[in-house]
Coordinates of C-alpha atoms in Angstrom, one line a residue:
X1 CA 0.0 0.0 0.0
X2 CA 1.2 3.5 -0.9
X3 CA 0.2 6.1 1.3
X4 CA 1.6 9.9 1.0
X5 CA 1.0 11.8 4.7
X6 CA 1.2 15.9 4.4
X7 CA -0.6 19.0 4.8
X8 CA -2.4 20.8 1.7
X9 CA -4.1 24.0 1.1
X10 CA -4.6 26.8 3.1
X11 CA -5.4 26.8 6.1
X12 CA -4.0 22.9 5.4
X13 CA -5.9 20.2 5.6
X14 CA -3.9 16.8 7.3
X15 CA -4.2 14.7 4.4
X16 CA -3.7 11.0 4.0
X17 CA -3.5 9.9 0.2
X18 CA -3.8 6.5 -0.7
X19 CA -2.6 6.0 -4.4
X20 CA -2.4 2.9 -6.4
X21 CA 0.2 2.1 -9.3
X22 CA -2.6 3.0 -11.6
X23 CA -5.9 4.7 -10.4
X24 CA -9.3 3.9 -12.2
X25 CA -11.3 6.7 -10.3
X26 CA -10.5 8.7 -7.2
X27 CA -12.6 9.2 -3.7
X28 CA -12.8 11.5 -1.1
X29 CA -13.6 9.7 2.4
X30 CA -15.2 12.7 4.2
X31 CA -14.6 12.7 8.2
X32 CA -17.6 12.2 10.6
X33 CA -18.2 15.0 12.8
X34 CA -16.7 14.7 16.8
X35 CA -16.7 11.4 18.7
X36 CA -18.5 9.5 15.2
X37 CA -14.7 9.9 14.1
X38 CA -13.2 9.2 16.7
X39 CA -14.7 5.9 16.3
X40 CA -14.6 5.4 12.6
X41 CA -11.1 5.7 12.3
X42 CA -9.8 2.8 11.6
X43 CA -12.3 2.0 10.0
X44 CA -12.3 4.4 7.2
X45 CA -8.3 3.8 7.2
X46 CA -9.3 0.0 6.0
X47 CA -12.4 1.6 3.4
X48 CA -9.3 3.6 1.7
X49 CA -6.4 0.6 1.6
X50 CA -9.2 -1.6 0.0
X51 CA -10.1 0.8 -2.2
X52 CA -6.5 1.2 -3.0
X53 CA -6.4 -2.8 -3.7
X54 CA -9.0 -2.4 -6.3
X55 CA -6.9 0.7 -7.8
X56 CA -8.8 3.6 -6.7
X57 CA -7.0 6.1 -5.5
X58 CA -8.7 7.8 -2.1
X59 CA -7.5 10.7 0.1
X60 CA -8.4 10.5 4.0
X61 CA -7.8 14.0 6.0
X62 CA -8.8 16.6 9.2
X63 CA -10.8 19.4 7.8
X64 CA -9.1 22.9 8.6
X65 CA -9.3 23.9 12.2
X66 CA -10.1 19.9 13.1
X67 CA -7.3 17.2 14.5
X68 CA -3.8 17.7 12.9
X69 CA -4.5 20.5 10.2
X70 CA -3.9 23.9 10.7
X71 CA -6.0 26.6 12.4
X72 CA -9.3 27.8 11.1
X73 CA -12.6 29.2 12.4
X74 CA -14.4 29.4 9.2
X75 CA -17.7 27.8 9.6
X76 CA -17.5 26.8 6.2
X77 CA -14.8 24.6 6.7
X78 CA -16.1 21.4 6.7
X79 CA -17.3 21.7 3.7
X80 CA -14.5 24.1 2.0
X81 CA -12.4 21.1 3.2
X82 CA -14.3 18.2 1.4
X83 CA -14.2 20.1 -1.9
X84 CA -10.2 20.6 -1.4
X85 CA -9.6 17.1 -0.8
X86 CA -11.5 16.5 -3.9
X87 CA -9.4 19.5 -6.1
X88 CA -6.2 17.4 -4.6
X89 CA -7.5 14.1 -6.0
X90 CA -8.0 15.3 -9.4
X91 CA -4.6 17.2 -9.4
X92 CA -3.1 13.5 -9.5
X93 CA -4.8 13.1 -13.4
X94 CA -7.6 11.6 -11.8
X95 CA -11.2 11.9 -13.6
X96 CA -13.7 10.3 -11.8
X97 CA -14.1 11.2 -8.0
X98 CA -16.6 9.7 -6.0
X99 CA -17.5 11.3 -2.2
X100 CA -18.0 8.6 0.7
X101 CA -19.4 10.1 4.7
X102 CA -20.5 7.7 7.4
X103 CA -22.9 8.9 9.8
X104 CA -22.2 12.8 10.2
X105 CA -19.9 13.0 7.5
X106 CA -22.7 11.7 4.7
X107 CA -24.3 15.5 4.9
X108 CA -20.8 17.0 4.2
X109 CA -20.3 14.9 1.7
X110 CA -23.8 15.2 0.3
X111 CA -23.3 19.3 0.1
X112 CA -19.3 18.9 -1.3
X113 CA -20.1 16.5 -3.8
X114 CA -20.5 18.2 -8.0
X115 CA -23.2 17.2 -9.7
X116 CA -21.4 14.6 -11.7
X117 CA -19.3 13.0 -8.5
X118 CA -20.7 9.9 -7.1
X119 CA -21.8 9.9 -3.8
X120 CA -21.9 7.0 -1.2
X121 CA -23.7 7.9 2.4
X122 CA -23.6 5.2 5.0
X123 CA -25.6 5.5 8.1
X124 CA -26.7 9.1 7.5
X125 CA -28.8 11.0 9.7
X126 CA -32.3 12.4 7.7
X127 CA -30.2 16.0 7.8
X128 CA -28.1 18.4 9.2
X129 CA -30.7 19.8 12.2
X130 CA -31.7 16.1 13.1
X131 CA -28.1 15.6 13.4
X132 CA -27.3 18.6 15.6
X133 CA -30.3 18.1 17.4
X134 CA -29.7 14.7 18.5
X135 CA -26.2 16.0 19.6
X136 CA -27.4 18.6 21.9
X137 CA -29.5 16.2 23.3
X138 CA -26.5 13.5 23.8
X139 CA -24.2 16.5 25.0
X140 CA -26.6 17.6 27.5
X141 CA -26.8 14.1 28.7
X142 CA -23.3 13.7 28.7
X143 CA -21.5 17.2 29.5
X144 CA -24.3 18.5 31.3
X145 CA -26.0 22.6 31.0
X146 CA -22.6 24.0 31.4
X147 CA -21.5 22.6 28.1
X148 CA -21.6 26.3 26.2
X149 CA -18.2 28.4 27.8
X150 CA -17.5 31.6 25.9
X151 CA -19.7 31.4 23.3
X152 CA -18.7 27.7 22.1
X153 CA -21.3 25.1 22.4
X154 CA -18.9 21.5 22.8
X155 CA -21.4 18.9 21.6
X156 CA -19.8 14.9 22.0
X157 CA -16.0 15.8 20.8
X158 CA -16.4 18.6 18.7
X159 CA -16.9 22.1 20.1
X160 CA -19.2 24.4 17.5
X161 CA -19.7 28.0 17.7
X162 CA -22.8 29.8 16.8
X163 CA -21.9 30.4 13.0
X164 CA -20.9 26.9 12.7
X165 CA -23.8 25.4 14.1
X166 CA -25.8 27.1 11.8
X167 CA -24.0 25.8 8.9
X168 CA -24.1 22.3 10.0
X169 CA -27.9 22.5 10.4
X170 CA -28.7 23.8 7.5
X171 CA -26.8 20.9 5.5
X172 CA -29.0 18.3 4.2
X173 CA -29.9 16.1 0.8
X174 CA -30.7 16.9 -2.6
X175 CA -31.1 14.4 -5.4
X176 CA -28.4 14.1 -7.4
X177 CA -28.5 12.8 -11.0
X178 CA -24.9 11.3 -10.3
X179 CA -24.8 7.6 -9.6
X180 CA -25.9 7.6 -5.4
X181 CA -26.4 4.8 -2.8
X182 CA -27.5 4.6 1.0
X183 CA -26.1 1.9 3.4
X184 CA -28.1 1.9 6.2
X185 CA -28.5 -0.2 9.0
X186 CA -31.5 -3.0 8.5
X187 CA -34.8 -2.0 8.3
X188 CA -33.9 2.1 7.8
X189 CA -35.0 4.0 5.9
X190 CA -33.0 6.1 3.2
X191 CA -32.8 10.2 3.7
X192 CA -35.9 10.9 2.3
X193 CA -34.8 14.4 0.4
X194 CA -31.9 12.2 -1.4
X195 CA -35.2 11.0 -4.0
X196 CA -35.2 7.3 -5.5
X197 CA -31.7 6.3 -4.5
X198 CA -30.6 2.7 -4.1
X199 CA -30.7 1.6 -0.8
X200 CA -28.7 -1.0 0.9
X201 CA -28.8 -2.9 4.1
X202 CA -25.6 -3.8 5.8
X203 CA -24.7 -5.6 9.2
X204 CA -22.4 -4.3 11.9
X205 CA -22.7 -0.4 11.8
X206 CA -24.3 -0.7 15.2
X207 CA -21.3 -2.4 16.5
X208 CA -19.0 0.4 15.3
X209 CA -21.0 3.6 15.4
X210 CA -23.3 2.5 18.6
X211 CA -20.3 2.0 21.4
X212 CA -17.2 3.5 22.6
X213 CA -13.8 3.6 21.0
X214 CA -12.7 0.6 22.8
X215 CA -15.6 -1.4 22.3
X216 CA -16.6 0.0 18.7
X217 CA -15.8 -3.4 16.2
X218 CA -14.7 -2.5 12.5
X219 CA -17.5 -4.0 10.5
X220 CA -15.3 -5.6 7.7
X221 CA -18.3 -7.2 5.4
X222 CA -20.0 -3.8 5.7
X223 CA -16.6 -2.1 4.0
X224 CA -16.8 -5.1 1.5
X225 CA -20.4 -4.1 0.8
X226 CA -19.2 -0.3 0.3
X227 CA -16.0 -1.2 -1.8
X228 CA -18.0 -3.5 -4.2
X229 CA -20.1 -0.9 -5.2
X230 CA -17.5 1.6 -6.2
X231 CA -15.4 -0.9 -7.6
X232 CA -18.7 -1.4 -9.9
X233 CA -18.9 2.2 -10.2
X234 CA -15.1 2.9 -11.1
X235 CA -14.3 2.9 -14.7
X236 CA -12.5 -0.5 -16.0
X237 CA -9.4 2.2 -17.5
X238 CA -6.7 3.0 -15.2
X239 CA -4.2 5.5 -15.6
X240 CA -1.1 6.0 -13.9
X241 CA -2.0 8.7 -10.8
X242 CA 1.0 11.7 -10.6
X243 CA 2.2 12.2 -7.5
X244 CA 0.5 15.1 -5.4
X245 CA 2.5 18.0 -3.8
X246 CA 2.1 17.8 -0.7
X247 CA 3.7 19.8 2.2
X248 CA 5.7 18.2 4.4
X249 CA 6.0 20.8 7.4
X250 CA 3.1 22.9 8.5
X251 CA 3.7 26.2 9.3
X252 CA 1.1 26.9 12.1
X253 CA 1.5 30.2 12.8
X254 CA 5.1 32.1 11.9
X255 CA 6.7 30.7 14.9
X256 CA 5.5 27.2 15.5
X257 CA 5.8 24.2 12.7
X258 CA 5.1 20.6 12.6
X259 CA 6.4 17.2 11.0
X260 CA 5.6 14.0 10.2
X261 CA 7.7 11.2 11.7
X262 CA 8.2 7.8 12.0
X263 CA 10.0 5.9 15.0
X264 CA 11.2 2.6 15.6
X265 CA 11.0 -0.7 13.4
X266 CA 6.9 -0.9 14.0
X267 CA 7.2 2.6 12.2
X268 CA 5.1 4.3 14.8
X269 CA 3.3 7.6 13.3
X270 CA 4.0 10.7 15.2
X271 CA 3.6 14.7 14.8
X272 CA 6.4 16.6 16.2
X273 CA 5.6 20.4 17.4
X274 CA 8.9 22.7 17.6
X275 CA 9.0 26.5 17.6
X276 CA 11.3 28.7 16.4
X277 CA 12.4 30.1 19.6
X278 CA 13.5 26.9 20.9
X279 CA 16.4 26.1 22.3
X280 CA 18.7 23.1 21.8
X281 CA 18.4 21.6 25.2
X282 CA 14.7 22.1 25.3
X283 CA 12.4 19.9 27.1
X284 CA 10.4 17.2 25.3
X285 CA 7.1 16.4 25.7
X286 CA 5.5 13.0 25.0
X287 CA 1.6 13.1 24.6
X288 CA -0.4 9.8 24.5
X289 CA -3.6 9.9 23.6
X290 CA -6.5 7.7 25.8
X291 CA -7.6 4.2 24.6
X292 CA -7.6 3.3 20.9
X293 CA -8.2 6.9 20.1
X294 CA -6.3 9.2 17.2
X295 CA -6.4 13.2 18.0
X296 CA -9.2 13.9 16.6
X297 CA -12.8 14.2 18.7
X298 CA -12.5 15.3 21.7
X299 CA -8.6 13.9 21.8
X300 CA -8.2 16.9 19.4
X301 CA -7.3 19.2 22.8
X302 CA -3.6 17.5 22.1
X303 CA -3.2 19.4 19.0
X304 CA -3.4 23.1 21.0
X305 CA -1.7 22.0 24.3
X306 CA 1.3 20.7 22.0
X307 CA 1.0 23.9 20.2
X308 CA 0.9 25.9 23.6
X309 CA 4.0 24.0 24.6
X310 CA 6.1 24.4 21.8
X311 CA 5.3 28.6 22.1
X312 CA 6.6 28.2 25.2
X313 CA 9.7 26.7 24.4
X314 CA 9.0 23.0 24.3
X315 CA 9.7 20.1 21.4
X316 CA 6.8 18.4 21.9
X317 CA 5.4 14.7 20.2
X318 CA 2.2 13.2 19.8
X319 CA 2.3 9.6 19.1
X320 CA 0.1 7.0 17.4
X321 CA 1.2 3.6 19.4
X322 CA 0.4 0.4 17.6
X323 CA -3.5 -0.3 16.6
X324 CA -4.2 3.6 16.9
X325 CA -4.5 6.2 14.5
X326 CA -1.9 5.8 11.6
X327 CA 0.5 3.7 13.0
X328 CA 0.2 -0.3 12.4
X329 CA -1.7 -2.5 9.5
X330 CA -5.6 -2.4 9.5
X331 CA -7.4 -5.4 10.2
X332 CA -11.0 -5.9 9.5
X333 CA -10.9 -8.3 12.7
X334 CA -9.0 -6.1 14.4
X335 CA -8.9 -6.0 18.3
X336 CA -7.8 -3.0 20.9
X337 CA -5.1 -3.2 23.0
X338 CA -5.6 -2.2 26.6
X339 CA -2.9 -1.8 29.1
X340 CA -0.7 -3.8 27.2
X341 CA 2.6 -4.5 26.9
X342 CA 3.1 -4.0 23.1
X343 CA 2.2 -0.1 24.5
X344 CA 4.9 0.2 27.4
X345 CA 7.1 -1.3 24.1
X346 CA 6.3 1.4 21.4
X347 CA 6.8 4.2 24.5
X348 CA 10.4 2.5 24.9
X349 CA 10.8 2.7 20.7
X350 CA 10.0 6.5 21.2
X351 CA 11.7 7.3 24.1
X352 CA 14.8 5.5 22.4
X353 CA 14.6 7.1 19.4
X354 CA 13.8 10.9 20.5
X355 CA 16.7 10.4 22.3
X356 CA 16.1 12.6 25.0
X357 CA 18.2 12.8 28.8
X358 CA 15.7 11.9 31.5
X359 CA 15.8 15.5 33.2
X360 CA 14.8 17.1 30.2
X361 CA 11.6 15.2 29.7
X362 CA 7.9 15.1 30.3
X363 CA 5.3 12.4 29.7
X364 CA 1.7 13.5 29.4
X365 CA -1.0 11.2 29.0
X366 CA -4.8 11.1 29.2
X367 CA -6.9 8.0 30.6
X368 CA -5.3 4.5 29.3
X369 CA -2.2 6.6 27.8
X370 CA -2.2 8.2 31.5
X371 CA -1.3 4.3 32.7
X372 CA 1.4 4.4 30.0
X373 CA 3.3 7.2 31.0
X374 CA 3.4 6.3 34.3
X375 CA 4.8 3.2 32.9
X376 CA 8.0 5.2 31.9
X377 CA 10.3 3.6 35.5
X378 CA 12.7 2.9 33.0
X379 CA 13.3 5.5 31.3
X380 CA 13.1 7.9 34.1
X381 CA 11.4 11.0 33.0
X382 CA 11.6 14.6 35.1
X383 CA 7.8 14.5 34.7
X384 CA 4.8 12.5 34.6
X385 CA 1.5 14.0 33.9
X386 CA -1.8 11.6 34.0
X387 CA -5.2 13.1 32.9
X388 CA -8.2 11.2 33.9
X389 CA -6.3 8.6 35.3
X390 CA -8.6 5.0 36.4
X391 CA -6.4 2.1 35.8
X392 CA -3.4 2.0 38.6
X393 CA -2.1 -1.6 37.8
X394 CA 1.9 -2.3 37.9
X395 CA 1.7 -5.2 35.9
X396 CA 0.6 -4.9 32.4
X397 CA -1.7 -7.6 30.1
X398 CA 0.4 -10.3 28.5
X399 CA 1.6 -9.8 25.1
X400 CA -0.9 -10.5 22.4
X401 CA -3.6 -10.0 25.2
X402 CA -6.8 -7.4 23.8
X403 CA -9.6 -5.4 26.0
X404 CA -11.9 -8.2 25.5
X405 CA -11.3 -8.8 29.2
X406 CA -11.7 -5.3 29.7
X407 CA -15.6 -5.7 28.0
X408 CA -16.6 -9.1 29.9
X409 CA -16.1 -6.6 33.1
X410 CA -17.8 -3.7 31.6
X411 CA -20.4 -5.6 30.2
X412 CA -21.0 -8.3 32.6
X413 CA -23.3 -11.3 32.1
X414 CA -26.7 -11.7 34.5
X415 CA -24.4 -14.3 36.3
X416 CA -22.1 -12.0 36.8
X417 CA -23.8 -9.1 37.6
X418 CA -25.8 -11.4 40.9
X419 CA -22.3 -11.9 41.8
X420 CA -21.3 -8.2 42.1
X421 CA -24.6 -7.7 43.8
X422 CA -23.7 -10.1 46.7
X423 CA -19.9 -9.7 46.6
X424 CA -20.8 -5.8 47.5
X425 CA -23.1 -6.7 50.2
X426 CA -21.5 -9.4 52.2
X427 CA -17.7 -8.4 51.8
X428 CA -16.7 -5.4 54.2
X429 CA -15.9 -2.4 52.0
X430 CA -12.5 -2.1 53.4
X431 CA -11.7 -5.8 52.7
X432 CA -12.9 -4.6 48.7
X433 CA -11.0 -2.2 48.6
X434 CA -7.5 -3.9 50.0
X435 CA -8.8 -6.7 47.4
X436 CA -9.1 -4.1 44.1
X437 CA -5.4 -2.3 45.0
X438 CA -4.4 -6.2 44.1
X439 CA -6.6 -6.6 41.3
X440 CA -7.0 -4.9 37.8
X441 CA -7.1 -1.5 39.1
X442 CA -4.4 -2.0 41.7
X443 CA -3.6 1.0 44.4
X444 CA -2.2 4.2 43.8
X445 CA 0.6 3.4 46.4
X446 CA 2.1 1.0 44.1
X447 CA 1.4 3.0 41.2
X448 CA 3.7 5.9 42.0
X449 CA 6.4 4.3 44.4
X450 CA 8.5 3.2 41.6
X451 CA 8.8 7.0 39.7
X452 CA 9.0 8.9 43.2
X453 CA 11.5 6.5 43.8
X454 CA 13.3 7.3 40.4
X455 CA 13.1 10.8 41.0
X456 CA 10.3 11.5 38.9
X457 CA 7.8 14.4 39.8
X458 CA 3.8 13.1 39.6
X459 CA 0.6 14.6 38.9
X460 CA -3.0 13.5 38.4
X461 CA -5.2 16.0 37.1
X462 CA -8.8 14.1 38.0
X463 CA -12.7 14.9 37.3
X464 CA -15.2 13.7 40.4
X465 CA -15.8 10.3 38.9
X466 CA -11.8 9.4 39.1
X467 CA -10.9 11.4 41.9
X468 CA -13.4 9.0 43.8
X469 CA -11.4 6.1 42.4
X470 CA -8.2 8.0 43.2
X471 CA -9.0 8.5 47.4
X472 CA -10.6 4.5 47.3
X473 CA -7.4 3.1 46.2
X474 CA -4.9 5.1 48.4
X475 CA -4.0 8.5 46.5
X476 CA -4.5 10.2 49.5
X477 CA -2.5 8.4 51.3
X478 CA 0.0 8.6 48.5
X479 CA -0.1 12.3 48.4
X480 CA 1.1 12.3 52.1
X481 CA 3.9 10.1 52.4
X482 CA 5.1 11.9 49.1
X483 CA 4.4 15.5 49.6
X484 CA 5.8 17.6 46.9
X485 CA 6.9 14.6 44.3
X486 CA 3.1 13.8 43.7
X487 CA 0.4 15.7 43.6
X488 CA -3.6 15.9 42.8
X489 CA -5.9 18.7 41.1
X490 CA -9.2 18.0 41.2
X491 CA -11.7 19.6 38.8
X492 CA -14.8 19.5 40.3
X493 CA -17.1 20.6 37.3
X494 CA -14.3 18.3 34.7
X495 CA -15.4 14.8 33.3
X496 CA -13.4 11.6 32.3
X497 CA -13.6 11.4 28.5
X498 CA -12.9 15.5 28.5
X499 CA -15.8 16.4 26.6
X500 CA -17.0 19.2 29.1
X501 CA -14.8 23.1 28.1
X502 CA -14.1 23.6 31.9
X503 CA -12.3 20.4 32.0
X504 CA -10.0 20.2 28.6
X505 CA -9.4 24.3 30.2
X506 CA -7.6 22.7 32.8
X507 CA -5.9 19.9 31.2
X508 CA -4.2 22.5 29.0
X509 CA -3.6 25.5 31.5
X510 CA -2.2 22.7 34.5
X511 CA 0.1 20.8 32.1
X512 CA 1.6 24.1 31.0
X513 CA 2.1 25.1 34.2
X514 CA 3.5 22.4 35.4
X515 CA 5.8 21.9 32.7
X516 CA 7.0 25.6 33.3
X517 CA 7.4 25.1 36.8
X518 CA 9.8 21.6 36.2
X519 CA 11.9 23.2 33.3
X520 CA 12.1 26.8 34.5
X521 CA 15.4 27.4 32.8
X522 CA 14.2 26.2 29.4
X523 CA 10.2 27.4 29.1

């Protein structure tokens, strides 16, 4: 597979660019909207390498002002970005582009698309307004009223101002006279303004689209179902594709760029943030992101604390470990890691490979890439940061071990759950809670001893839900004996998966502080 990673356009879009020796027709895999792509990743990673197999060239990307690309507060640029990603497809001598959106993305695709580009919606919502109204309606469930700060309404992992959410609702369907098809889910219905379109039924969107990223399942015969029709659709004539220019640094604002790099045999994909007033014994930075999740969604606050660090005079990286993002093969039958070994092993390739002294560096992570960095005994770091930390175990999964254990626990059985029920009443709490520092969640004693013990400075940055977690398993405790080398900050209005403002706020204002505060000479 040939895949050609840059920015393009201004402001740039992160583009992805699969292209095959010879390209029949060309399509533009639009981006769902927040936490849908978040989700889809992967996915829509394995839609464009079989695509590629079938020689159609496909370009993947973050829209202007989204994920990795640059800056942008254009409402309009979801939709300005769809139409560039197609201008870049054609620029490589291709003739027939085709537009594909799942979920969210269907209605940007639907208004990018020309009237003679194909157009392929899978699970789209009836339009634009039932789309941000079921949103709002999640968001309030999820966030809670005080989801609008400033004058930005953050819906589930995509924050929207007022001229933006006005352009999103007003998107919906037309009928085209291009070749168009719906996938949708069994037994719904097509987007009624789209006219007589052919509608198919596919399995497994559910599975992806209806859970979280670490329990969402890429529906492989679903992508089959998809490809098949645009490999029907794709002219029989292939020609061979020129290459696309394509930058490889992004300029972000006259003082701070980015790069693309690659570390370590497994290739692992990384961004690397730098600014021009940086000196040569700067700090690094290492951001992990939570779970199986790329920086994009909510996971997107990454991209403007990494740019806030390197203005203040950090190199900073953001890393895709193995099974996230871009880094690693796509599997259809794909499975998540989840406290994992291959993990602590890709954050040794980094580490190894930045080559970086232990007092000039910092490891932030959020959630599951919070119980990686504090991983790091090893390697030593000045400076471990852990956001939404709820996992304090010592011992990691065996290699080759997925989160399918993780789900039997999260999703218990009726058998199970009876269990729990007794297990709770009849077993002292303080006997379950000398029981769970042993078990999967260990204590936060044991957690931290090795890093104090290395040197390391520690501190959790926590929301109510895991700073409940935090005092059952000890940090208190921990924050006594080790006054001064570990440290808590609660948010009391923040949540776990940092869609609420008030809480990505503080993850970006306390890490820059704290990394100030540990490289004083430097930042």
């Amino acid at each position: 597979m040939t895949t050609l990673h840059g920015w393009s356009g201004s402001p740039a879009l992160r583009v992805a660019v699969h292209l095959p020796p010879a390209a029949r027709a060309g399509v533009v895999i639009v981006p769902p909207l927040g936490q849908e792509g978040v989700i889809a990743y992967r996915t829509l990673r394995l839609l464009a390498d079989r695509l590629e197999a079938r020689g159609v060239a496909s370009v993947r990307y973050d829209p202007s002002g989204r994920g990795d690309a640059a800056p942008d507060t254009d409402p309009h640029a979801q939709v300005r970005s769809a139409g560039h990603a197609a201008a870049l497809l054609r620029s490589t001598g291709v003739r027939r582009i085709g537009f594909v959106g799942l979920a969210s993305a269907a209605i940007v695709a639907a208004e990018a698309a020309a009237d003679d580009d194909a157009l392929v919606v899978w699970d789209p919502p009836a339009s634009g307004r039932a789309w941000l109204r079921g949103q709002r309606a999640l968001a309030t469930m999820t966030i809670g009223s005080d989801r609008v700060l400033d004058g930005v309404e953050s819906l589930v992992g995509i924050d929207v101002d007022e001229a933006e959410a006005a352009v999103l609702g007003a998107l919906t369907f037309t009928p085209c006279a291009a070749p168009t098809v719906a996938f949708v889910r069994p037994g719904a219905p097509a987007p009624r303004k789209l006219g007589a379109v052919d509608r198919i039924e596919v399995h497994g969107t559910d599975e992806l689209m209806d859970r979280t990223s670490m329990h969402a399942r890429i529906p492989g015969p679903a992508v089959d179902e998809v490809v098949a029709w645009i490999d029907t659709w794709a002219p029989a004539v292939a020609e061979t594709p020129r290459t696309p220019v394509l930058d490889e640094v992004l300029d972000v604002d006259g003082r701070v760029s980015e790069r693309m790099v690659r570390l370590g045999p497994e290739a692992l994909f990384g961004i690397e943030t730098v600014s021009s007033a940086q000196g040569h014994d700067a700090p690094t930075v290492v951001l992990h992101n939570g779970s199986a999740e790329h920086r994009v969604g909510a996971s997107d606050y990454q991209v403007a604390l990494a740019r806030d660090l390197a203005r203040d005079g950090a190199r900073v990286l953001r890393i895709d470990r193995r099974g996230t993002g871009e880094s690693s093969v796509v599997r259809a039958d794909e499975r998540d890691f989840m406290f994992a070994q291959e993990w602590i092993d890709d954050q040794a390739t980094v580490l190894d490979a930045l080559e970086v002294p232990p007092d000039r560096l910092a490891l932030v992570g959020m959630c599951a890439g919070a119980w990686l960095a504090g991983r790091a005994v090893d390697q030593t770091p000045r400076l471990v940061v852990e956001i939404s930390p709820n996992d304090y175990r010592r011992t990691p999964a065996a290699p080759g071990s997925y989160a399918d254990h993780v789900r039997a626990v999260d999703t218990p059985s009726p058998r199970r759950q009876r269990f729990r029920t007794l297990y709770n009443r009849w077993v002292p709490e303080r006997l379950r809670t000398r029981i769970a520092r042993r078990d999967r969640v260990g204590g936060v004693v044991g957690h931290v001893r090795p890093l104090v013990q290395h040197g390391t400075e520690v501190v959790l940055v926590v929301a109510p839900e895991d700073a409940e977690l935090f005092d059952r398993l000890g940090g208190r405790r921990a924050v006594r004996r080790w006054s001064g080398q570990v440290e808590v900050v609660r948010v009391p209005d923040g949540d776990h998966a940092l869609f609420s403002p008030t809480m990505r706020a503080a993850v970006r204002a306390e890490v820059r502080a704290r990394v100030a505060a540990t490289f004083p000479a430097h930042v």
